[in-house]
Short mmCIF file of C-alpha atoms and ligand atoms in Angstrom, two decimals:
data_model
loop_
_atom_site.label_atom_id
_atom_site.label_comp_id
_atom_site.label_asym_id
_atom_site.label_seq_id
_atom_site.Cartn_x
_atom_site.Cartn_y
_atom_site.Cartn_z
CA UNK A 1 64.46 110.85 75.96
CA UNK A 2 66.28 112.48 78.89
CA UNK A 3 68.75 109.99 80.39
CA UNK A 4 67.79 110.65 84.02
CA UNK A 5 64.06 110.15 83.32
CA UNK A 6 64.79 107.01 81.27
CA UNK A 7 67.06 105.57 84.00
CA UNK A 8 64.48 106.23 86.71
CA UNK A 9 61.80 104.52 84.63
CA UNK A 10 64.10 101.59 83.96
CA UNK A 11 64.63 101.31 87.76
CA UNK A 12 60.87 101.49 88.23
CA UNK A 13 60.44 98.31 86.14
CA UNK A 14 62.51 96.52 88.77
CA UNK A 15 60.60 98.15 91.65
CA UNK A 16 57.26 97.09 90.18
CA UNK A 17 58.48 93.51 89.78
CA UNK A 18 59.73 93.69 93.36
CA UNK A 19 56.23 94.82 94.42
CA UNK A 20 54.80 91.80 92.61
CA UNK A 21 57.33 89.57 94.40
CA UNK A 22 56.51 91.13 97.77
CA UNK A 23 52.77 90.60 97.27
CA UNK A 24 53.34 87.01 96.17
CA UNK A 25 55.20 86.55 99.45
CA UNK A 26 52.16 87.91 101.31
CA UNK A 27 49.92 85.59 99.28
CA UNK A 28 52.09 82.65 100.20
CA UNK A 29 52.02 83.61 103.91
CA UNK A 30 48.21 83.76 103.92
CA UNK A 31 47.95 80.48 102.00
CA UNK A 32 50.06 78.86 104.76
CA UNK A 33 47.74 80.39 107.35
CA UNK A 34 44.62 78.99 105.65
CA UNK A 35 43.32 82.44 104.71
CA UNK A 36 42.66 81.67 101.05
CA UNK A 37 40.78 84.92 100.39
CA UNK A 38 43.69 87.07 101.58
CA UNK A 39 46.02 84.84 99.52
CA UNK A 40 43.84 85.40 96.45
CA UNK A 41 43.75 89.17 96.99
CA UNK A 42 47.54 89.50 97.08
CA UNK A 43 48.06 87.12 94.19
CA UNK A 44 45.89 89.41 92.07
CA UNK A 45 47.69 92.46 93.46
CA UNK A 46 50.95 90.87 92.29
CA UNK A 47 49.50 90.54 88.77
CA UNK A 48 48.68 94.26 88.79
CA UNK A 49 52.26 95.10 89.77
CA UNK A 50 53.58 92.98 86.94
CA UNK A 51 51.28 94.92 84.62
CA UNK A 52 52.79 98.18 85.92
CA UNK A 53 56.29 96.88 85.18
CA UNK A 54 55.24 95.96 81.63
CA UNK A 55 53.73 99.42 81.08
CA UNK A 56 57.03 101.11 82.00
CA UNK A 57 58.86 98.66 79.78
CA UNK A 58 56.57 99.31 76.83
CA UNK A 59 56.69 103.07 77.33
CA UNK A 60 60.50 103.07 77.23
CA UNK A 61 60.55 100.82 74.19
CA UNK A 62 58.02 103.08 72.41
CA UNK A 63 60.42 105.95 73.02
CA UNK A 64 63.49 104.20 71.68
CA UNK A 65 65.04 103.38 75.06
CA UNK A 66 66.69 99.99 75.49
CA UNK A 67 65.48 98.30 78.70
CA UNK A 68 67.89 96.68 81.17
CA UNK A 69 66.43 94.09 83.52
CA UNK A 70 68.18 93.73 86.89
CA UNK A 71 67.91 91.06 89.60
CA UNK A 72 64.80 91.21 91.77
CA UNK A 73 65.51 91.43 95.51
CA UNK A 74 64.22 88.89 97.99
CA UNK A 75 61.14 90.15 99.89
CA UNK A 76 62.58 91.53 103.13
CA UNK A 77 59.65 91.59 105.54
CA UNK A 78 58.99 89.48 108.60
CA UNK A 79 55.38 88.32 108.83
CA UNK A 80 54.31 87.22 112.29
CA UNK A 81 50.68 88.27 112.59
CA UNK A 82 47.79 88.34 110.11
CA UNK A 83 47.74 92.13 110.10
CA UNK A 84 51.45 92.45 109.23
CA UNK A 85 51.16 92.10 105.42
CA UNK A 86 48.33 94.66 105.40
CA UNK A 87 50.43 97.20 107.28
CA UNK A 88 53.54 96.43 105.21
CA UNK A 89 51.53 96.84 102.00
CA UNK A 90 50.35 100.31 103.06
CA UNK A 91 53.92 101.33 103.90
CA UNK A 92 55.15 99.89 100.61
CA UNK A 93 52.53 101.74 98.54
CA UNK A 94 53.52 105.02 100.21
CA UNK A 95 57.10 104.25 99.19
CA UNK A 96 56.04 103.50 95.60
CA UNK A 97 54.16 106.82 95.49
CA UNK A 98 57.40 108.58 96.45
CA UNK A 99 59.20 106.78 93.59
CA UNK A 100 56.57 107.84 91.04
CA UNK A 101 56.78 111.40 92.34
CA UNK A 102 60.55 111.39 91.91
CA UNK A 103 60.22 110.30 88.27
CA UNK A 104 57.54 112.95 87.76
CA UNK A 105 59.85 115.62 89.22
CA UNK A 106 62.64 114.59 86.83
CA UNK A 107 60.27 114.68 83.84
CA UNK A 108 58.91 118.09 84.85
CA UNK A 109 62.43 119.47 85.24
CA UNK A 110 63.26 118.75 81.58
CA UNK A 111 59.74 119.65 80.35
CA UNK A 112 59.13 116.08 79.20
CA UNK A 113 55.37 116.53 78.82
CA UNK A 114 54.84 113.13 77.21
CA UNK A 115 56.34 111.32 80.18
CA UNK A 116 54.38 113.52 82.59
CA UNK A 117 51.16 112.55 80.83
CA UNK A 118 52.12 108.86 80.96
CA UNK A 119 52.96 109.21 84.67
CA UNK A 120 49.63 110.92 85.43
CA UNK A 121 47.97 107.50 85.29
CA UNK A 122 50.42 106.19 87.92
CA UNK A 123 49.90 109.24 90.15
CA UNK A 124 46.16 108.50 90.20
CA UNK A 125 46.76 104.76 90.56
CA UNK A 126 48.98 105.35 93.62
CA UNK A 127 46.24 107.42 95.24
CA UNK A 128 43.92 104.44 94.83
CA UNK A 129 46.53 101.90 95.97
CA UNK A 130 47.24 103.84 99.16
CA UNK A 131 43.56 104.21 99.98
CA UNK A 132 42.82 100.53 99.34
CA UNK A 133 45.79 99.43 101.47
CA UNK A 134 44.81 101.78 104.30
CA UNK A 135 41.17 100.60 104.12
CA UNK A 136 42.30 96.98 104.51
CA UNK A 137 44.31 97.82 107.64
CA UNK A 138 41.28 99.63 109.10
CA UNK A 139 38.90 96.79 108.19
CA UNK A 140 41.20 94.24 109.78
CA UNK A 141 41.48 96.33 112.93
CA UNK A 142 37.69 96.55 113.14
CA UNK A 143 36.73 92.97 112.27
CA UNK A 144 39.84 90.79 112.14
CA UNK A 145 40.09 89.90 115.82
CA UNK A 146 36.68 88.21 115.74
CA UNK A 147 36.47 84.77 114.06
CA UNK A 148 33.22 85.55 112.22
CA UNK A 149 34.55 88.95 111.16
CA UNK A 150 37.76 87.39 109.87
CA UNK A 151 35.77 84.75 107.99
CA UNK A 152 33.64 87.43 106.31
CA UNK A 153 36.69 89.51 105.43
CA UNK A 154 38.40 86.46 103.96
CA UNK A 155 35.32 85.76 101.83
CA UNK A 156 35.23 89.37 100.65
CA UNK A 157 38.89 89.20 99.61
CA UNK A 158 38.27 85.90 97.86
CA UNK A 159 35.81 87.65 95.56
CA UNK A 160 38.50 89.85 93.99
CA UNK A 161 39.12 89.05 90.33
CA UNK A 162 41.82 90.26 87.98
CA UNK A 163 41.17 93.17 85.65
CA UNK A 164 43.71 94.53 83.21
CA UNK A 165 44.96 98.09 83.81
CA UNK A 166 42.88 100.91 82.34
CA UNK A 167 46.02 102.31 80.73
CA UNK A 168 47.07 100.82 77.41
CA UNK A 169 49.89 101.94 75.15
CA UNK A 170 49.99 101.48 71.44
MG1 LIG B 1 52.55 99.40 91.14
#
């Protein structure tokens, strides 16, 4: 495998674990605030990010690349209002999309079609992640300032359950 593509994917393992860490921080913030549904939603989101990290890890291993795990950074966001994690999550997903695109560019440059096909799943996934994150910001802006609206939104987010990623590697 091309070294640059492999290195970027190895970095992405760390970034995905950081995403999981960031979303666990959001979950913890909402738990402190008594919004158990929001806390549940981000705890599940963190599980998805961990799954993404494991997919990159498995892909590299399947292609004979030795994985190096680095330290995970401390979540660096200040959360003051209930809408803050929602806005930060949208910003963060846009950033993750840019990272996936950078890996895709590197794979395309060396005609690494196998990696491009693997990354296609993440390109689609990021489209969904950005939309979901943006929808949550919009929903909060519409209903979050009203106590009944916030209660309903919290209940809706409490209903989220974990599902394994649709991508599996063998
Ligand atoms: Mg991810």
